[in-house]
XYZ file of C-alpha atoms in Angstrom:
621
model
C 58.739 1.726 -20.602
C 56.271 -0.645 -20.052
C 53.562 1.856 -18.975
C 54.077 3.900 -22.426
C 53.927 0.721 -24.391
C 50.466 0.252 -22.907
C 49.162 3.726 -23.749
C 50.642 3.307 -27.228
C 48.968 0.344 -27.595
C 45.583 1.455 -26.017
C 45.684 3.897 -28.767
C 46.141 1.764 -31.100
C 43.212 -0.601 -30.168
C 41.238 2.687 -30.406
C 42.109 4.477 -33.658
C 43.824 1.122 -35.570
C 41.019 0.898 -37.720
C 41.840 4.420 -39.305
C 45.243 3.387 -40.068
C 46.461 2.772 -43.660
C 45.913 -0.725 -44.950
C 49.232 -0.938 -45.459
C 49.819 -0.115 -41.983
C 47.553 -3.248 -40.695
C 49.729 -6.419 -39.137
C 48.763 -9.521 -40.589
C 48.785 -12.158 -38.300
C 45.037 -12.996 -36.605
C 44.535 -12.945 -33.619
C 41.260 -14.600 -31.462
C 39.261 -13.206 -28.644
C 36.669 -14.653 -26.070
C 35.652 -13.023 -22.939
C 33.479 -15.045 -20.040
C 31.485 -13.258 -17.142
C 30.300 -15.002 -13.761
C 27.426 -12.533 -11.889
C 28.037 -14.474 -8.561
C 31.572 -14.263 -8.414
C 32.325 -10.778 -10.760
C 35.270 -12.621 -12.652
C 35.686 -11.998 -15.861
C 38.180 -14.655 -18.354
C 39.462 -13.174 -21.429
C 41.538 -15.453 -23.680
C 42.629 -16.394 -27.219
C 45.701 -16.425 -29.505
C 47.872 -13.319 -30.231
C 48.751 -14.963 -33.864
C 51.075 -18.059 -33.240
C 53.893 -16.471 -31.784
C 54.874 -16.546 -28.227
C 56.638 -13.507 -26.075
C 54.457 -10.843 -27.918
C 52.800 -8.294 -25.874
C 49.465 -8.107 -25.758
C 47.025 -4.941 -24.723
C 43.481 -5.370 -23.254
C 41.247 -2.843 -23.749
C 37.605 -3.543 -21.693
C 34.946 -0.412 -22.412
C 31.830 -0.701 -20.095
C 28.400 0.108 -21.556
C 28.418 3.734 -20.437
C 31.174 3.746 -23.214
C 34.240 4.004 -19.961
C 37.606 2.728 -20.229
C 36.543 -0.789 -17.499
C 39.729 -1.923 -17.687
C 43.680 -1.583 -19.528
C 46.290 -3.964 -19.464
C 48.822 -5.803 -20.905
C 50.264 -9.432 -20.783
C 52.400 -12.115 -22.542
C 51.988 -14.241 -25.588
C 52.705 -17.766 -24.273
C 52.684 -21.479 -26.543
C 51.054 -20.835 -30.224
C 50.673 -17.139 -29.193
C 47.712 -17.888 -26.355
C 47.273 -15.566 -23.783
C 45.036 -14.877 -20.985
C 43.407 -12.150 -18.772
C 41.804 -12.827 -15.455
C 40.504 -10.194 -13.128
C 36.865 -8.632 -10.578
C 34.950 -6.493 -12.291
C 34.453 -3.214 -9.946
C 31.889 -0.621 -10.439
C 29.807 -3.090 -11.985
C 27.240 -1.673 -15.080
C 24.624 -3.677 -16.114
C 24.699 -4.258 -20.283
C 27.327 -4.573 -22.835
C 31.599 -4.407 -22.413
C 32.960 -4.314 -25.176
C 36.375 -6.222 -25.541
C 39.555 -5.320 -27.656
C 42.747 -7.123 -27.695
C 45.892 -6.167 -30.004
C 49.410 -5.481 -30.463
C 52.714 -5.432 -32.406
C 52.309 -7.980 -35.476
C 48.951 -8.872 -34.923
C 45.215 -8.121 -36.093
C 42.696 -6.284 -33.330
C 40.185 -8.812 -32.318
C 37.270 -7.637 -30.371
C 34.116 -9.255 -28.649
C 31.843 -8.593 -25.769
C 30.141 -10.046 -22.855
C 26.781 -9.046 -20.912
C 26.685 -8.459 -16.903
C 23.351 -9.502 -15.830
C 21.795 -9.087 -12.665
C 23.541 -10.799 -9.768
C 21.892 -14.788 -9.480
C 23.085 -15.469 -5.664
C 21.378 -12.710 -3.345
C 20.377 -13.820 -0.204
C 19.082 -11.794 3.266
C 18.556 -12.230 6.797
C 17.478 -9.977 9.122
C 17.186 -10.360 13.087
C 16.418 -8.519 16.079
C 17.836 -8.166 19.572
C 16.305 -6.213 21.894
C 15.999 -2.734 19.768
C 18.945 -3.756 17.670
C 18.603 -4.745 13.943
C 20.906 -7.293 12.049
C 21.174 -8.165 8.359
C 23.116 -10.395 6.529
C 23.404 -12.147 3.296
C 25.877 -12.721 0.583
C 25.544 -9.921 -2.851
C 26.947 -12.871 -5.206
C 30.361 -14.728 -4.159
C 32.616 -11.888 -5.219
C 34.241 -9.128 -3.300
C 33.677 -5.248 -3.974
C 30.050 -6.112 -5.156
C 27.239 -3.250 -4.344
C 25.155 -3.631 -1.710
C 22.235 -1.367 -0.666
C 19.967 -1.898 2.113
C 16.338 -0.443 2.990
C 13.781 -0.823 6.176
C 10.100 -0.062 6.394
C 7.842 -0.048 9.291
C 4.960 -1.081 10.017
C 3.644 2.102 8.910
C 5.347 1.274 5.471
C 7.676 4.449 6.184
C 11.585 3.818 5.308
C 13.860 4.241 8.767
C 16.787 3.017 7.691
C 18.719 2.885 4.469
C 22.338 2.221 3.911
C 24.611 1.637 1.450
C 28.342 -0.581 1.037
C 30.623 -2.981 -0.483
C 30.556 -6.768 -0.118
C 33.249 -8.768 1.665
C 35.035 -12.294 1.382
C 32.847 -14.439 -1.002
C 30.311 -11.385 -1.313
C 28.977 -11.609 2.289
C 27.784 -8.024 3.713
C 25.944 -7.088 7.166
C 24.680 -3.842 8.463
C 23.345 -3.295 11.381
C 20.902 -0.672 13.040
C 19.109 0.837 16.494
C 15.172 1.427 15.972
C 14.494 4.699 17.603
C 10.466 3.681 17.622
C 8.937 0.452 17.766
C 6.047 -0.405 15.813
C 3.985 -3.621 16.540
C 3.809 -5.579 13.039
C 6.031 -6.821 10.398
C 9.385 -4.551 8.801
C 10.299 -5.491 5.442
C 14.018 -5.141 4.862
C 14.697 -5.043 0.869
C 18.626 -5.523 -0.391
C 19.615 -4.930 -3.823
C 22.319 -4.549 -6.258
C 23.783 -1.885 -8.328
C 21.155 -0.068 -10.112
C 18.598 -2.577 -8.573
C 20.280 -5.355 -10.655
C 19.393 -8.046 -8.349
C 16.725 -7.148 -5.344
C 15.653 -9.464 -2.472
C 13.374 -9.021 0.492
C 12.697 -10.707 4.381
C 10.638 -9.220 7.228
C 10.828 -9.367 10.685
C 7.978 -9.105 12.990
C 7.600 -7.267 16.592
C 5.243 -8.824 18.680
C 3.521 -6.234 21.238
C 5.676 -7.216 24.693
C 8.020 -9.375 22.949
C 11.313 -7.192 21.754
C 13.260 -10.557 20.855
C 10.895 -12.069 17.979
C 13.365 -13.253 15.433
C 11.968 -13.396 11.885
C 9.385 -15.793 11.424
C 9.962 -16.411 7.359
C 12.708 -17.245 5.786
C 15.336 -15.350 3.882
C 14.110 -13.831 1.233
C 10.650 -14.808 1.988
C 7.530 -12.519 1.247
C 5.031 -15.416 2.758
C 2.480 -14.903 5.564
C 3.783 -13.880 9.018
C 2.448 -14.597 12.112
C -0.067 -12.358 13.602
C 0.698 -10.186 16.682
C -0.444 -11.167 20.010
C -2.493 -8.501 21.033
C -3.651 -5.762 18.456
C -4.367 -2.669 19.551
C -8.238 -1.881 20.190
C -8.928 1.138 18.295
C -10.808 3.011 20.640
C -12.011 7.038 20.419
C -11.115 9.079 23.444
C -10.719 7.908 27.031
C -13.223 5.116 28.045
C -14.581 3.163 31.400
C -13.987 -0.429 31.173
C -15.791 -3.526 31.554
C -14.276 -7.118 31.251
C -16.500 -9.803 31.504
C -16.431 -14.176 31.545
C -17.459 -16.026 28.434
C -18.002 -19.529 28.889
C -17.633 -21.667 25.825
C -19.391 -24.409 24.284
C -17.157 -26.630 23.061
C -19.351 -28.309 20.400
C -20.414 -25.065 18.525
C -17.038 -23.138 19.131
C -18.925 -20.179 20.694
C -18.003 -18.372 23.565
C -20.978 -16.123 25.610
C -20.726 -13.414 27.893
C -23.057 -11.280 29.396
C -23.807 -8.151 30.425
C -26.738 -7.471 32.531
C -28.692 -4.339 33.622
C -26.870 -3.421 37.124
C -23.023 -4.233 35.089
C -24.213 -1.680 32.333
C -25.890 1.013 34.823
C -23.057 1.087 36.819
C -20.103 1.922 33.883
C -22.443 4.911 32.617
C -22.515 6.608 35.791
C -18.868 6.143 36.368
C -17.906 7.306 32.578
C -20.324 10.105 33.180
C -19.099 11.255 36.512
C -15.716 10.849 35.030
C -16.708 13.476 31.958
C -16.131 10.231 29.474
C -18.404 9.485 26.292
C -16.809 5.822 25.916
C -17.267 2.248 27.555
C -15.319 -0.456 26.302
C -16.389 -3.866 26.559
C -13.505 -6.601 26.485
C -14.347 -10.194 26.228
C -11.075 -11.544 27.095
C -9.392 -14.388 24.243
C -10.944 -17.821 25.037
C -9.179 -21.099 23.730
C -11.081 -22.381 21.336
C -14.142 -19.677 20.222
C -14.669 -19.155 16.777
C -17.934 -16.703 17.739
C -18.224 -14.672 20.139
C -21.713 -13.591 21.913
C -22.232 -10.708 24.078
C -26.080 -10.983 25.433
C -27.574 -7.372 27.026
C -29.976 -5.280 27.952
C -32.005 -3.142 25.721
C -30.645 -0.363 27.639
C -27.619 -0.901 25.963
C -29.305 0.396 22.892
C -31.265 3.305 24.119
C -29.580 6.926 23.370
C -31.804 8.312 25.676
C -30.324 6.975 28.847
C -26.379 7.476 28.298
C -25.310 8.888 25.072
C -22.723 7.125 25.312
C -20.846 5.099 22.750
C -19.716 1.480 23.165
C -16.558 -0.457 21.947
C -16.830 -4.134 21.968
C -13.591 -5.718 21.713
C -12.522 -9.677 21.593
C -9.869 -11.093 19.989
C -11.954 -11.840 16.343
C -12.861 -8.254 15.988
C -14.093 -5.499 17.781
C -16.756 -3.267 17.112
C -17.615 0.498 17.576
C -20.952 1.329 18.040
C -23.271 4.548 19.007
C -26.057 3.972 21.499
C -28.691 4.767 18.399
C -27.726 1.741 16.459
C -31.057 0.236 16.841
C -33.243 3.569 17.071
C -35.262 2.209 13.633
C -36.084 -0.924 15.378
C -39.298 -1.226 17.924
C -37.510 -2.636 21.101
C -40.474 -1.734 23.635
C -41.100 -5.149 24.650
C -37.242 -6.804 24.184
C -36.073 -8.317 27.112
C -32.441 -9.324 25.444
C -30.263 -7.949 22.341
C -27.399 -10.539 21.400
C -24.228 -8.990 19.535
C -22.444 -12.447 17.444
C -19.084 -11.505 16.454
C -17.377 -14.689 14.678
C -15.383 -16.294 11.392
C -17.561 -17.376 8.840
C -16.592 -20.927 7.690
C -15.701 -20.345 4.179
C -16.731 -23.562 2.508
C -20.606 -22.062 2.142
C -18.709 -19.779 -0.078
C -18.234 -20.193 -4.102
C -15.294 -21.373 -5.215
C -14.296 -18.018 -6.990
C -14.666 -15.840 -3.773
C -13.007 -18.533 -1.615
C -9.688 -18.678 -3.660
C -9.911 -14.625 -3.900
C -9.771 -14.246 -0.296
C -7.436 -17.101 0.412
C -6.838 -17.964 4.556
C -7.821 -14.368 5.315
C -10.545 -14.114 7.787
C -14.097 -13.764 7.079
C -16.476 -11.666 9.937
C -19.524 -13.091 10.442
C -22.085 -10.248 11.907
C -25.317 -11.076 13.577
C -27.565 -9.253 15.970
C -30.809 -10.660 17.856
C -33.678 -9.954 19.747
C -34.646 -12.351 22.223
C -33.625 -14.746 20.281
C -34.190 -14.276 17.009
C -32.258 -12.660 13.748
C -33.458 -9.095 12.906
C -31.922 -7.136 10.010
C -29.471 -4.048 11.618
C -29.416 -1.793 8.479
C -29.553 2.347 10.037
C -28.580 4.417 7.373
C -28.378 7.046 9.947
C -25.728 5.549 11.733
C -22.771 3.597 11.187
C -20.541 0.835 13.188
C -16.631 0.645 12.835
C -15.594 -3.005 12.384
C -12.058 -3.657 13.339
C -10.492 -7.035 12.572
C -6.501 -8.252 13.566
C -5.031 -8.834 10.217
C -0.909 -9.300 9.676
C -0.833 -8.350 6.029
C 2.277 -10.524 3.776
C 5.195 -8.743 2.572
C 3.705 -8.647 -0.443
C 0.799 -7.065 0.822
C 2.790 -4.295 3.207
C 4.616 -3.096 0.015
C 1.099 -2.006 -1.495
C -1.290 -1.215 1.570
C -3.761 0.414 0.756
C -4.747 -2.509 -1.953
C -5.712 -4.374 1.303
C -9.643 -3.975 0.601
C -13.043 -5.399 2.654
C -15.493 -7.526 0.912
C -19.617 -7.749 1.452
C -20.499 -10.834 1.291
C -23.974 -11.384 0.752
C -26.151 -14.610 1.447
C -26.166 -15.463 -2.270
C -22.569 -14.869 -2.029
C -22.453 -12.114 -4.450
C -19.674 -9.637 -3.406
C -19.588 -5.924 -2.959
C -16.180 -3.870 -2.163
C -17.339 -1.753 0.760
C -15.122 1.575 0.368
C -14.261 2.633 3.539
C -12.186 -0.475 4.338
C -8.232 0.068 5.013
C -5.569 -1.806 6.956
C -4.134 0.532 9.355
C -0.677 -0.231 10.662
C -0.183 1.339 14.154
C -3.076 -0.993 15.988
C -2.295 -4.020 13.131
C -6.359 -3.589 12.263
C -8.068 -3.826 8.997
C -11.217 -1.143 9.656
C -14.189 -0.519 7.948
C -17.425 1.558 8.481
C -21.039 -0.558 7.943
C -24.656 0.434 8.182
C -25.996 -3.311 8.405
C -24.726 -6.410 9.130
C -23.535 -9.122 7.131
C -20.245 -11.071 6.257
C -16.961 -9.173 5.799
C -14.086 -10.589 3.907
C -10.211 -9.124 4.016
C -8.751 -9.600 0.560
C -5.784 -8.501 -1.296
C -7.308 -6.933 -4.606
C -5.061 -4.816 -7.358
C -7.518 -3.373 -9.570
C -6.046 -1.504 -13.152
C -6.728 -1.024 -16.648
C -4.837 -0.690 -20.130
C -5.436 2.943 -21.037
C -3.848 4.842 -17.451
C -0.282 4.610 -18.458
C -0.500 7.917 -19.948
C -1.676 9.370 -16.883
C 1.270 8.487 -14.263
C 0.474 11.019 -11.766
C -2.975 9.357 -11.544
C -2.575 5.715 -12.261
C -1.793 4.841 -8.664
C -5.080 6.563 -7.029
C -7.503 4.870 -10.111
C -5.986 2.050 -9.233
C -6.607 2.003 -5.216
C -9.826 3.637 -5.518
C -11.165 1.032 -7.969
C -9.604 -1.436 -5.944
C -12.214 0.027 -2.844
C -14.899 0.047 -5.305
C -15.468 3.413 -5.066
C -14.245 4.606 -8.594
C -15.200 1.740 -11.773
C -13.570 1.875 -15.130
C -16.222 2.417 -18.228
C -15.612 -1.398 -19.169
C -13.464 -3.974 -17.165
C -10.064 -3.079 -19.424
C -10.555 0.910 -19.595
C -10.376 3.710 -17.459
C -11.102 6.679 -19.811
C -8.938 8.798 -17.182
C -9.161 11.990 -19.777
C -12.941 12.052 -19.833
C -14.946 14.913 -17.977
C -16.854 13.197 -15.404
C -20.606 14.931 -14.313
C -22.215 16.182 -11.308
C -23.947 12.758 -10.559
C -20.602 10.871 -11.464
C -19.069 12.976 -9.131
C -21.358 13.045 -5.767
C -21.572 8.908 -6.506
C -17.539 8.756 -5.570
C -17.771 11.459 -2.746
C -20.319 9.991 -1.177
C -18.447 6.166 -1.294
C -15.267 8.241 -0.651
C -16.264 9.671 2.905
C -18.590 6.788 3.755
C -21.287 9.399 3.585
C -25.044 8.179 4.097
C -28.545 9.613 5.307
C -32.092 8.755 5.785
C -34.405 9.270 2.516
C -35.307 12.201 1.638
C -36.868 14.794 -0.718
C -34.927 14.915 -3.835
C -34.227 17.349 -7.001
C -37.124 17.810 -9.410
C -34.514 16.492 -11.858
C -33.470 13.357 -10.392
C -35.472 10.200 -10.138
C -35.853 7.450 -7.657
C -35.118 4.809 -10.732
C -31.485 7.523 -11.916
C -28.623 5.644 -10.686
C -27.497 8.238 -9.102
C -30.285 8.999 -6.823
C -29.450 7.551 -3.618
C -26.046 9.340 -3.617
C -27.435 12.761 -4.925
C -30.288 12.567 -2.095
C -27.629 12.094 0.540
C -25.857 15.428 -0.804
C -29.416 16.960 -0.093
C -29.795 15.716 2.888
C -26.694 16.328 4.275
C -26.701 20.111 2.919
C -23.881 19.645 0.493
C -25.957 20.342 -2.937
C -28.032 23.062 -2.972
C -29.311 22.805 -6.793
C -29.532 25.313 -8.706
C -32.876 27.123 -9.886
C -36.328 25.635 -9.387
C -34.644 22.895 -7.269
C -32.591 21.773 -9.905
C -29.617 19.601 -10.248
C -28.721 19.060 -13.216
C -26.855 15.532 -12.998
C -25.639 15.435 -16.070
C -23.680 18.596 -16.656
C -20.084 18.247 -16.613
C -18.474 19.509 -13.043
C -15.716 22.222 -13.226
C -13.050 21.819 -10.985
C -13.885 24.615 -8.443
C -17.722 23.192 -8.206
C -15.720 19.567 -7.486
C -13.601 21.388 -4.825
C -16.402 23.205 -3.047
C -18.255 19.920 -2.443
C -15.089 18.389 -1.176
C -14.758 20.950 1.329
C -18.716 21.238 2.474
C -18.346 17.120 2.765
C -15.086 17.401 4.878
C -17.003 20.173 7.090
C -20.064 18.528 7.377
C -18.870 15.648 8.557
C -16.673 16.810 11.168
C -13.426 15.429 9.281
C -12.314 19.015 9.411
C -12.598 22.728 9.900
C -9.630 24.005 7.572
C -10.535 27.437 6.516
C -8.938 29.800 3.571
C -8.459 32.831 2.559
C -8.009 34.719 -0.600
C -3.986 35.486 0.325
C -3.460 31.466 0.103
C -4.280 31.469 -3.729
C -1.743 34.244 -4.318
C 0.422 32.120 -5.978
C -1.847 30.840 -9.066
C -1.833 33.423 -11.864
C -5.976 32.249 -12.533
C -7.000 33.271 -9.129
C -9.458 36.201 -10.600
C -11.509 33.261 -12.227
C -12.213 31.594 -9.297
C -16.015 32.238 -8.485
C -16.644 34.417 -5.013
C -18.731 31.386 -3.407
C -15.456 28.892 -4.842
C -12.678 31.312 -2.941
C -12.614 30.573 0.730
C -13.133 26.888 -0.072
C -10.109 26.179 -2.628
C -8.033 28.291 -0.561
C -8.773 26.046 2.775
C -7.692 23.107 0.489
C -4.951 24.558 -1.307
C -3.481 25.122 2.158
C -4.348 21.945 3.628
C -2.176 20.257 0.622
C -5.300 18.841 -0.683
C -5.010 20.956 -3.985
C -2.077 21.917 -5.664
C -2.780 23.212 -9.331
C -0.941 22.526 -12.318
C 2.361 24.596 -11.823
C 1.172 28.068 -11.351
C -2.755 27.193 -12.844
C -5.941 25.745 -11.092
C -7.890 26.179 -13.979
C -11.258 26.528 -11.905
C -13.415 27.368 -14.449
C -12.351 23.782 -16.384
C -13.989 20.501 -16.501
C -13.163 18.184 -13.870
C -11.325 14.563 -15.530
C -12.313 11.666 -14.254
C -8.370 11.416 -13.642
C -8.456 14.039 -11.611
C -11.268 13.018 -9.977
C -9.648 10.142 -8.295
C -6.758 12.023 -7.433
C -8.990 14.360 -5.438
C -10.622 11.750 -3.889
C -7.673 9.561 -2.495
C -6.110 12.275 -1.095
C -8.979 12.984 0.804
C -9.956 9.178 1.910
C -6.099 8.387 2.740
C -6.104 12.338 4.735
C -8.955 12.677 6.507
């Protein structure tokens, strides 16, 4: 009986309003409703007129407009009544409340679920095993989901459940591949209604390092031990002493003649192009200086190219570093690797780069400071950073400053953290000082362009794309040949001895240096009578085809294309014959995709698009 009563009456609640006036009880009746987010109780009370032993229906309608909740209770003293119950299936927004019956008004109110306040998570690990804990709230039955990145910022684990007593959850799981560097576990809510984030950190030969920040923290984590070297191909190795000096914090090794002599004939005899050099961590250096031989610098002896690797930074370098530099009567070349102290910086640039390590770069012949700047060569800088949580959820905003002895800064574009070694790396050309800093570049008018917005903003963060003022982008404007080669040539690192140039480009155009590095390198031909034309807008397939000569020229890759991969795009007859086998090696390298079945090669290249291009290229190859 009582079960019809309630449907009755849930009808009623529903459809009362369209009853005759006449119909309509009389006697009022009062409703308040209460939510707690940490617990998930909800209190609804009031008086059903002033008359006790009535029955009285609750109605609760979530904000997806679903019956929440039915039930029915009691009048007590002066017609008060009250409902208590967990809210399941929790909706963040508006309930809406109705309470009626026999001899009584409907009264209705609402109440709001919010986001849950009390979320809390802990993650540890034990041996390859990972634990997290936490409470979602202090109620029972509340939503808990559970994500884990690497290193790598690639998600290896998600998982999904209920909270227990007092809203306490755990989850555990097995890695299948460790990564050296910090795993960012994220919980959250229903919907995302209430997120919070730790890390962990795994140490290289240490597979029981506990978290070293809080719950919930997204603060700095301790560095690894031991980064990972990057070094190309197999190598012969050298470790050598340093002695420091305690009074200037630097630390010298050296390397004579006989040391150096001896690894080249063993890498050579071995069929290796590779020495590495390892200064081993001293207690103590801030700097660290490897003194040599000029033959260490003489391409004509080895070939051979040279890794230098302490615990600061280690750099990559060819033997024809210094082959634009007179060294017929040096008797000793100096490398300096150490931090720069950052109080001879301006205040600006010292609170933009925070306690992230500076790179001081020096390099001297007997004795004395000479200039490294070979623009027909290049040396790859690695540094040990442990990015923040913060940092690890956006990557690739983890940029490299040039710091120049005025202190004027520069973003140098080929800077990136990369996770597997736990490195920041960047390419250089001279030496200097080299700052890591977090950086998030963006600008009011790329919110219309979503698929883009992330790749202007990264490749303004590297400085190689720049908005047309500090606020705007201009994403939908066509961007010209000189625009163009300017980002390729900052995209790839690209850069070449000085050349002859276009009749139509200048040495005072901004764009000359990078459209005399195309020439140089053989990736702009010009058109007639040695032409260029700059400032002619690029179509897409002409932006494509240099792409693909840059990636080819400089070894990043040897894709090649037919006209069979463009099969698919119903504008492949107006792609130009010298465009084909180019946009079909990057269609099928995933480099290109069109616009649904469209590449539109005969259109203007966006600066939009432009970036897009380009960051798929710089993060690819």
């Amino acid at each position: 009986m009582k079960r019809w009563t309630v449907i009755l009456l849930s009808f009623l609640l529903c459809f009362g309003s369209m009853l005759p006036v006449a119909f309509a009880a009389t006697a009022p009746t009062t409703v308040n409703a209460t939510y707690d987010s940490n617990t998930g109780k909800v209190l609804v009370s009031g008086n059903f007129g002033s008359t006790p032993g009535k029955i009285v229906t609750l109605q609760i309608r979530n904000p997806n407009n679903q019956m929440q909740q039915l039930d029915q209770g009691i009048s007590g003293t002066n017609g008060a009544y009250q409902f208590n119950f967990t809210l399941s299936n929790k909706v963040n927004g508006t309930y809406i409340v109705n309470v009626g019956g026999e001899g009584a008004t409907i009264a209705a109110t609402t109440f709001q679920v919010a986001s849950i306040q009390n979320l809390t998570v802990n993650a540890t690990i034990n041996g390859a095993q990972i634990n997290i804990s936490g409470n979602m709230g202090a109620a029972e039955g509340n939503t808990v989901n559970v994500e884990v990145r690497n290193p790598l910022n690639e998600v290896i684990y998600t998982d999904k459940g209920k909270s227990g007593v007092n809203g306490a959850y755990q989850f555990s799981y097995t890695l299948s591949q460790r990564w050296t560097g910090v795993y960012i576990v994220k919980v959250w809510g229903l919907d995302g209604d209430a997120i919070n984030t730790t890390t962990f950190v795994i140490q290289r030969n240490d597979s029981n390092r506990p978290s070293s920040s809080g719950p919930g923290s997204v603060g700095t984590t301790e560095p690894p031990v031991n980064p990972t070297a990057p070094v190309s191909g197999e190598s012969t190795s050298i470790e050598l002493t340093a002695n420091l000096d305690p009074s200037t914090g630097i630390a010298t090794a050296t390397l004579d003649a006989a040391q150096y002599a001896s690894a080249v004939q063993q890498a050579q005899a071995a069929g290796l192009k590779n020495i590495t050099i390892t200064i081993p961590d001293v207690e103590g250096a801030k700097q660290y200086d490897l003194k040599t031989t000029p033959d260490f610098f003489s391409p004509t002896s080895s070939n051979i190219n040279l890794t230098i690797v302490t615990d600061v930074g280690t750099l990559a370098i060819q033997p024809n570093m210094l082959n634009n530099i007179d060294l017929s009567t040096a008797k000793e070349i100096t490398l300096k690797i150490g931090l720069k102290d950052k109080n001879d910086l301006p205040d600006a640039v010292k609170s933009k780069i925070g306690n992230r390590p500076v790179l001081d770069l020096t390099i001297t012949v007997d004795g004395k400071v000479i200039p490294f700047n070979n623009p027909n060569t290049s040396v790859t800088v690695s540094v040990p950073y442990q990015p923040t949580a913060e940092e690890l959820q956006n990557p690739e905003h983890i940029v490299v400053w040039y710091i120049d002895q005025q202190g004027a800064i520069q973003a140098v574009p080929t800077g990136k953290y990369d996770a597997a070694s736990g490195m920041v790396t960047f390419k250089t050309n001279h030496f200097s000082s080299y700052a890591i800093v977090y950086d998030v570049k963006s600008f009011q008018d790329i919110s219309s362009v979503v698929w883009a917005k992330k790749s202007i903003e990264v490749m303004a963060s590297k400085g190689i794309i720049s908005g047309v003022s500090d606020t705007a982008f201009n994403p939908g404007a066509n961007i010209t040949r000189a625009d163009f080669m300017i980002l390729l040539t900052k995209s790839l690192g690209l850069d070449a001895t000085k050349g002859a140039s276009f009749n139509d480009v200048t040495a005072s155009d901004y764009y000359a240096h990078a459209v005399g590095v195309a020439k140089q390198l053989g990736l702009a031909e010009g058109q007639g009578d040695n032409q260029f034309n700059p400032k002619a807008q690029i179509s897409r397939q002409d932006m494509i085809v240099l792409i693909s000569r840059a990636l080819k020229q400089t070894g990043k890759w040897s894709s090649s294309g037919t006209a069979d991969d463009l099969a698919l795009f119903t504008d492949k007859s107006e792609v130009a014959a010298y465009a084909v086998n180019d946009i079909a090696a990057m269609v099928r390298a995933g480099v290109v995709e069109g616009s649904g079945n469209l590449l539109n090669p005969t259109g203007n290249a966006t600066r939009a698009e432009a970036a897009v291009l380009l960051h798929r290229i710089y993060n690819k190859y």
